[in-house]
mmCIF file of C-alpha atoms in Angstrom:
data_model
loop_
_atom_site.group_PDB
_atom_site.id
_atom_site.type_symbol
_atom_site.label_atom_id
_atom_site.label_comp_id
_atom_site.label_asym_id
_atom_site.label_seq_id
_atom_site.Cartn_x
_atom_site.Cartn_y
_atom_site.Cartn_z
ATOM 1 C CA MET A 85 95.159 93.620 88.365
ATOM 2 C CA ALA A 86 91.437 93.546 88.490
ATOM 3 C CA THR A 87 90.309 96.832 90.022
ATOM 4 C CA ALA A 88 91.639 100.338 90.632
ATOM 5 C CA ALA A 89 93.279 98.918 93.709
ATOM 6 C CA SER A 90 94.373 95.560 92.367
ATOM 7 C CA SER A 91 95.798 96.665 89.051
ATOM 8 C CA LEU A 92 98.137 99.446 89.990
ATOM 9 C CA THR A 93 101.757 98.992 89.019
ATOM 10 C CA ILE A 94 104.435 98.797 91.319
ATOM 11 C CA ALA A 95 107.426 100.539 92.708
ATOM 12 C CA SER A 96 109.885 99.940 95.402
ATOM 13 C CA SER A 97 113.520 100.534 96.120
ATOM 14 C CA PHE A 98 115.264 97.241 95.515
ATOM 15 C CA SER A 99 118.841 98.302 94.904
ATOM 16 C CA GLU A 100 120.137 94.946 96.022
ATOM 17 C CA HIS A 101 118.381 93.290 93.102
ATOM 18 C CA ARG A 102 119.803 95.777 90.633
ATOM 19 C CA THR A 103 123.368 95.156 91.721
ATOM 20 C CA ARG A 104 123.141 91.404 91.385
ATOM 21 C CA ILE A 105 120.546 90.937 88.670
ATOM 22 C CA HIS A 106 123.094 90.011 86.014
ATOM 23 C CA SER A 107 124.405 87.204 88.227
ATOM 24 C CA LEU A 108 120.973 85.623 88.551
ATOM 25 C CA LYS A 109 120.246 82.897 86.046
ATOM 26 C CA CYS A 110 117.576 80.263 85.549
ATOM 27 C CA SER A 111 119.783 78.104 83.380
ATOM 28 C CA ASN A 112 119.367 75.222 85.795
ATOM 29 C CA LEU A 113 115.685 75.116 84.868
ATOM 30 C CA PRO A 114 114.835 73.453 81.530
ATOM 31 C CA TYR A 115 112.776 75.205 78.901
ATOM 32 C CA LYS A 116 109.250 73.932 78.455
ATOM 33 C CA ALA A 117 109.928 73.784 74.749
ATOM 34 C CA ASN A 118 113.107 73.179 72.817
ATOM 35 C CA SER A 119 115.176 76.321 73.445
ATOM 36 C CA ARG A 120 116.885 76.242 70.092
ATOM 37 C CA SER A 121 115.997 79.098 67.792
ATOM 38 C CA LYS A 122 112.941 78.523 65.659
ATOM 39 C CA ARG A 123 113.659 78.124 61.984
ATOM 40 C CA LEU A 124 111.772 79.886 59.239
ATOM 41 C CA VAL A 125 112.272 78.723 55.672
ATOM 42 C CA VAL A 126 111.987 81.392 53.007
ATOM 43 C CA SER A 127 111.637 80.087 49.464
ATOM 44 C CA SER A 128 112.180 81.902 46.218
ATOM 45 C CA VAL A 129 111.618 80.955 42.603
ATOM 46 C CA SER A 130 115.063 82.129 41.577
ATOM 47 C CA SER A 131 117.114 81.361 44.669
ATOM 48 C CA PRO A 132 117.733 78.414 46.975
ATOM 49 C CA LYS A 133 115.957 78.116 50.307
ATOM 50 C CA VAL A 134 117.309 80.451 52.960
ATOM 51 C CA GLU A 135 116.991 79.567 56.639
ATOM 52 C CA LEU A 136 116.402 82.448 59.055
ATOM 53 C CA ARG A 137 116.471 82.132 62.826
ATOM 54 C CA THR A 138 114.090 83.733 65.284
ATOM 55 C CA GLY A 139 115.050 83.316 68.927
ATOM 56 C CA PRO A 140 113.931 84.920 72.183
ATOM 57 C CA ASP A 141 116.142 87.997 71.742
ATOM 58 C CA ASP A 142 114.563 88.769 68.372
ATOM 59 C CA LEU A 143 111.075 88.217 69.769
ATOM 60 C CA ILE A 144 111.769 90.499 72.746
ATOM 61 C CA SER A 145 113.020 93.267 70.457
ATOM 62 C CA SER A 146 109.957 92.868 68.251
ATOM 63 C CA LEU A 147 107.591 92.895 71.211
ATOM 64 C CA LEU A 148 109.106 96.003 72.794
ATOM 65 C CA SER A 149 109.050 97.845 69.470
ATOM 66 C CA LYS A 150 105.349 97.059 69.032
ATOM 67 C CA VAL A 151 104.377 98.457 72.448
ATOM 68 C CA ALA A 152 106.766 101.426 72.480
ATOM 69 C CA ASN A 153 105.166 104.867 72.936
ATOM 70 C CA SER A 154 101.688 103.320 73.188
ATOM 71 C CA ASP A 155 100.815 104.619 76.690
ATOM 72 C CA GLY A 156 100.763 101.074 78.009
ATOM 73 C CA GLY A 157 98.707 99.862 75.042
ATOM 74 C CA VAL A 158 96.094 102.650 75.034
ATOM 75 C CA THR A 159 96.920 103.945 71.566
ATOM 76 C CA LEU A 160 97.190 100.577 69.800
ATOM 77 C CA THR A 161 94.574 99.410 67.321
ATOM 78 C CA PRO A 162 92.837 96.010 67.670
ATOM 79 C CA GLU A 163 95.068 94.662 64.914
ATOM 80 C CA GLN A 164 98.193 95.877 66.728
ATOM 81 C CA HIS A 165 97.014 94.234 69.951
ATOM 82 C CA LYS A 166 96.703 90.963 68.003
ATOM 83 C CA GLU A 167 100.273 91.342 66.758
ATOM 84 C CA VAL A 168 101.518 91.855 70.320
ATOM 85 C CA ALA A 169 99.640 88.766 71.488
ATOM 86 C CA GLN A 170 101.094 86.723 68.638
ATOM 87 C CA VAL A 171 104.687 87.642 69.472
ATOM 88 C CA ALA A 172 104.080 87.080 73.197
ATOM 89 C CA GLY A 173 102.661 83.646 72.397
ATOM 90 C CA GLU A 174 105.816 82.739 70.518
ATOM 91 C CA LEU A 175 108.056 84.091 73.271
ATOM 92 C CA GLN A 176 106.374 82.108 76.031
ATOM 93 C CA LYS A 177 107.526 78.920 74.299
ATOM 94 C CA TYR A 178 110.994 79.828 75.599
ATOM 95 C CA CYS A 179 109.892 80.220 79.204
ATOM 96 C CA VAL A 180 111.732 78.217 81.821
ATOM 97 C CA SER A 181 109.886 75.478 83.646
ATOM 98 C CA GLU A 182 108.405 76.588 86.969
ATOM 99 C CA PRO A 183 109.017 80.317 86.411
ATOM 100 C CA VAL A 184 107.730 81.155 89.908
ATOM 101 C CA LYS A 185 110.951 79.618 91.253
ATOM 102 C CA CYS A 186 113.196 81.714 89.004
ATOM 103 C CA PRO A 187 115.050 84.449 90.956
ATOM 104 C CA LEU A 188 114.799 86.738 87.938
ATOM 105 C CA ILE A 189 111.206 87.580 88.856
ATOM 106 C CA PHE A 190 112.538 89.816 91.652
ATOM 107 C CA GLY A 191 113.410 93.446 91.051
ATOM 108 C CA ASP A 192 111.782 96.575 89.653
ATOM 109 C CA TRP A 193 109.744 96.446 86.441
ATOM 110 C CA ASP A 194 108.086 99.024 84.195
ATOM 111 C CA VAL A 195 104.627 97.982 83.050
ATOM 112 C CA VAL A 196 104.949 98.825 79.360
ATOM 113 C CA TYR A 197 101.821 97.130 78.053
ATOM 114 C CA CYS A 198 98.485 95.619 78.989
ATOM 115 C CA SER A 199 96.029 94.190 76.477
ATOM 116 C CA ARG A 200 93.284 95.788 78.550
ATOM 117 C CA PRO A 201 94.890 99.228 78.960
ATOM 118 C CA THR A 202 92.547 100.317 81.753
ATOM 119 C CA SER A 203 93.549 97.373 83.965
ATOM 120 C CA PRO A 204 96.774 98.888 85.330
ATOM 121 C CA GLY A 205 95.674 101.870 87.375
ATOM 122 C CA GLY A 206 91.953 101.154 87.307
ATOM 123 C CA GLY A 207 89.821 104.281 87.198
ATOM 124 C CA TYR A 208 92.875 106.507 86.857
ATOM 125 C CA ARG A 209 93.527 104.887 83.464
ATOM 126 C CA SER A 210 89.927 104.765 82.244
ATOM 127 C CA VAL A 211 88.751 106.935 79.359
ATOM 128 C CA ILE A 212 87.368 109.525 81.765
ATOM 129 C CA GLY A 213 90.249 109.170 84.208
ATOM 130 C CA ARG A 214 92.813 109.944 81.522
ATOM 131 C CA LEU A 215 91.126 113.294 80.936
ATOM 132 C CA PHE A 216 92.201 114.383 84.421
ATOM 133 C CA PHE A 217 95.208 112.153 85.187
ATOM 134 C CA ARG A 218 98.155 111.907 82.783
ATOM 135 C CA THR A 219 100.123 108.760 83.531
ATOM 136 C CA LYS A 220 103.862 109.273 84.016
ATOM 137 C CA GLU A 221 105.019 105.836 85.170
ATOM 138 C CA MET A 222 103.578 102.421 85.991
ATOM 139 C CA ILE A 223 105.993 100.363 88.053
ATOM 140 C CA GLN A 224 105.935 96.992 89.756
ATOM 141 C CA GLY A 225 108.496 95.868 92.303
ATOM 142 C CA ILE A 226 108.833 92.315 93.591
ATOM 143 C CA ASP A 227 110.987 91.834 96.658
ATOM 144 C CA SER A 228 112.186 88.459 97.923
ATOM 145 C CA PRO A 229 110.620 86.520 99.396
ATOM 146 C CA ASP A 230 107.009 87.652 98.985
ATOM 147 C CA THR A 231 106.457 91.431 98.839
ATOM 148 C CA VAL A 232 104.878 93.185 95.847
ATOM 149 C CA ARG A 233 104.608 96.944 95.472
ATOM 150 C CA ASN A 234 102.642 98.650 92.682
ATOM 151 C CA ARG A 235 102.723 102.333 91.857
ATOM 152 C CA VAL A 236 101.160 104.522 89.204
ATOM 153 C CA SER A 237 102.494 108.084 89.137
ATOM 154 C CA PHE A 238 100.561 110.807 87.346
ATOM 155 C CA THR A 239 99.989 114.508 86.849
ATOM 156 C CA ALA A 240 96.492 115.605 87.881
ATOM 157 C CA LEU A 241 94.762 118.471 86.095
ATOM 158 C CA GLY A 242 98.010 119.263 84.341
ATOM 159 C CA PHE A 243 99.888 120.631 87.341
ATOM 160 C CA LEU A 244 99.535 118.416 90.451
ATOM 161 C CA ASP A 245 101.962 115.502 90.788
ATOM 162 C CA GLY A 246 100.669 112.418 92.526
ATOM 163 C CA ASP A 247 100.715 108.661 92.711
ATOM 164 C CA VAL A 248 98.630 105.762 93.898
ATOM 165 C CA SER A 249 100.364 102.717 95.346
ATOM 166 C CA LEU A 250 99.648 99.253 96.693
ATOM 167 C CA THR A 251 101.595 96.859 98.861
ATOM 168 C CA GLY A 252 100.772 93.176 98.784
ATOM 169 C CA LYS A 253 101.837 89.701 99.799
ATOM 170 C CA LEU A 254 102.706 87.210 97.079
ATOM 171 C CA ASN A 255 101.527 83.616 97.375
ATOM 172 C CA VAL A 256 102.659 80.875 94.995
ATOM 173 C CA LEU A 257 99.750 78.776 93.734
ATOM 174 C CA ASP A 258 101.611 76.385 91.431
ATOM 175 C CA SER A 259 104.580 76.338 89.040
ATOM 176 C CA GLU A 260 103.256 79.303 86.996
ATOM 177 C CA TRP A 261 100.457 81.027 88.922
ATOM 178 C CA VAL A 262 100.811 83.496 91.769
ATOM 179 C CA GLN A 263 98.265 85.312 93.904
ATOM 180 C CA VAL A 264 98.796 88.749 95.427
ATOM 181 C CA ILE A 265 96.631 90.060 98.261
ATOM 182 C CA PHE A 266 96.921 93.841 98.417
ATOM 183 C CA GLU A 267 96.322 96.196 101.291
ATOM 184 C CA PRO A 268 94.031 99.200 100.615
ATOM 185 C CA PRO A 269 95.594 101.650 98.134
ATOM 186 C CA GLU A 270 97.401 104.786 99.224
ATOM 187 C CA LEU A 271 96.845 108.016 97.272
ATOM 188 C CA LYS A 272 99.199 110.995 97.249
ATOM 189 C CA VAL A 273 98.284 114.231 95.450
ATOM 190 C CA GLY A 274 100.300 117.322 96.215
ATOM 191 C CA SER A 275 100.516 117.568 100.016
ATOM 192 C CA LEU A 276 97.577 115.200 100.575
ATOM 193 C CA GLU A 277 98.188 111.579 101.481
ATOM 194 C CA PHE A 278 95.613 109.008 102.588
ATOM 195 C CA LYS A 279 94.435 105.416 102.214
ATOM 196 C CA TYR A 280 91.052 104.445 100.852
ATOM 197 C CA GLY A 281 89.065 101.408 99.751
ATOM 198 C CA PHE A 282 89.543 97.808 100.787
ATOM 199 C CA GLU A 283 91.893 94.874 100.393
ATOM 200 C CA SER A 284 92.007 93.349 96.930
ATOM 201 C CA GLU A 285 93.331 90.225 95.255
ATOM 202 C CA VAL A 286 94.788 89.409 91.847
ATOM 203 C CA LYS A 287 96.073 86.257 90.202
ATOM 204 C CA LEU A 288 98.728 86.210 87.498
ATOM 205 C CA ARG A 289 100.297 83.475 85.427
ATOM 206 C CA ILE A 290 103.983 84.062 84.662
ATOM 207 C CA THR A 291 104.484 83.007 81.034
ATOM 208 C CA TYR A 292 108.037 84.265 80.454
ATOM 209 C CA VAL A 293 110.899 85.784 82.448
ATOM 210 C CA ASP A 294 114.536 86.611 81.792
ATOM 211 C CA GLU A 295 117.008 89.406 82.590
ATOM 212 C CA LYS A 296 115.106 91.934 80.468
ATOM 213 C CA LEU A 297 111.450 90.992 80.202
ATOM 214 C CA ARG A 298 108.595 89.349 82.052
ATOM 215 C CA LEU A 299 105.202 88.351 80.644
ATOM 216 C CA GLY A 300 102.082 87.640 82.632
ATOM 217 C CA ILE A 301 98.458 86.736 81.953
ATOM 218 C CA GLY A 302 95.807 87.741 84.478
ATOM 219 C CA SER A 303 92.944 85.533 85.600
ATOM 220 C CA ARG A 304 90.656 87.444 83.203
ATOM 221 C CA GLY A 305 92.979 86.933 80.246
ATOM 222 C CA SER A 306 94.758 90.293 80.180
ATOM 223 C CA LEU A 307 98.317 90.159 78.820
ATOM 224 C CA PHE A 308 100.935 92.184 80.699
ATOM 225 C CA VAL A 309 104.425 93.066 79.467
ATOM 226 C CA PHE A 310 106.980 94.099 82.111
ATOM 227 C CA ARG A 311 110.423 95.489 81.228
ATOM 228 C CA ARG A 312 113.131 95.466 83.862
ATOM 229 C CA ARG A 313 114.116 98.945 85.071
ATOM 230 C CA GLN A 314 117.773 99.905 84.613
#
């Protein structure tokens, strides 16, 4: 999500994915790392060693709690961004092999975090842009076999509802990387609706995906956290 056009998040109506999402599994694909819970040994002078377990579910809960109510990462401090990156790094150890082949990538996702908060939405999410546009939702939809739709909805000047959206074609580059070529963005504000700009391209590495969460790292190193919409 490199520019105002290429980094908008995504929305589409994919009801068929919502009805069958719980039946989709990637269990036939092995984990890149041992999928058993990691073990943390806690020692005490006065008590025997206690073994605690930290698995993907715990890491997901921790990650979502760290990015909650942060306006997609805007309000987090540098130290908090580091904590998010640390948890995401641990979680990606549980990613299935060849995540681009996992059917769980399809569906509708909220973009709940980006390490570079101005990446999703481009100029609309910049420091100046946020003075005039209050973000309401950032959504990404991925439709089988190769359609991606991004949408950022906002309130302009405190009273005008609007959104900017992109539609793109997904191309698989290898077992983890995908490329999306987007058409020019479409802007809607009040009764106005028009397209502007040019085609754009983004590349994203899928580092984790399951029924609840998807992680991605952009070609410029930005970390994205996507939570599946209910």
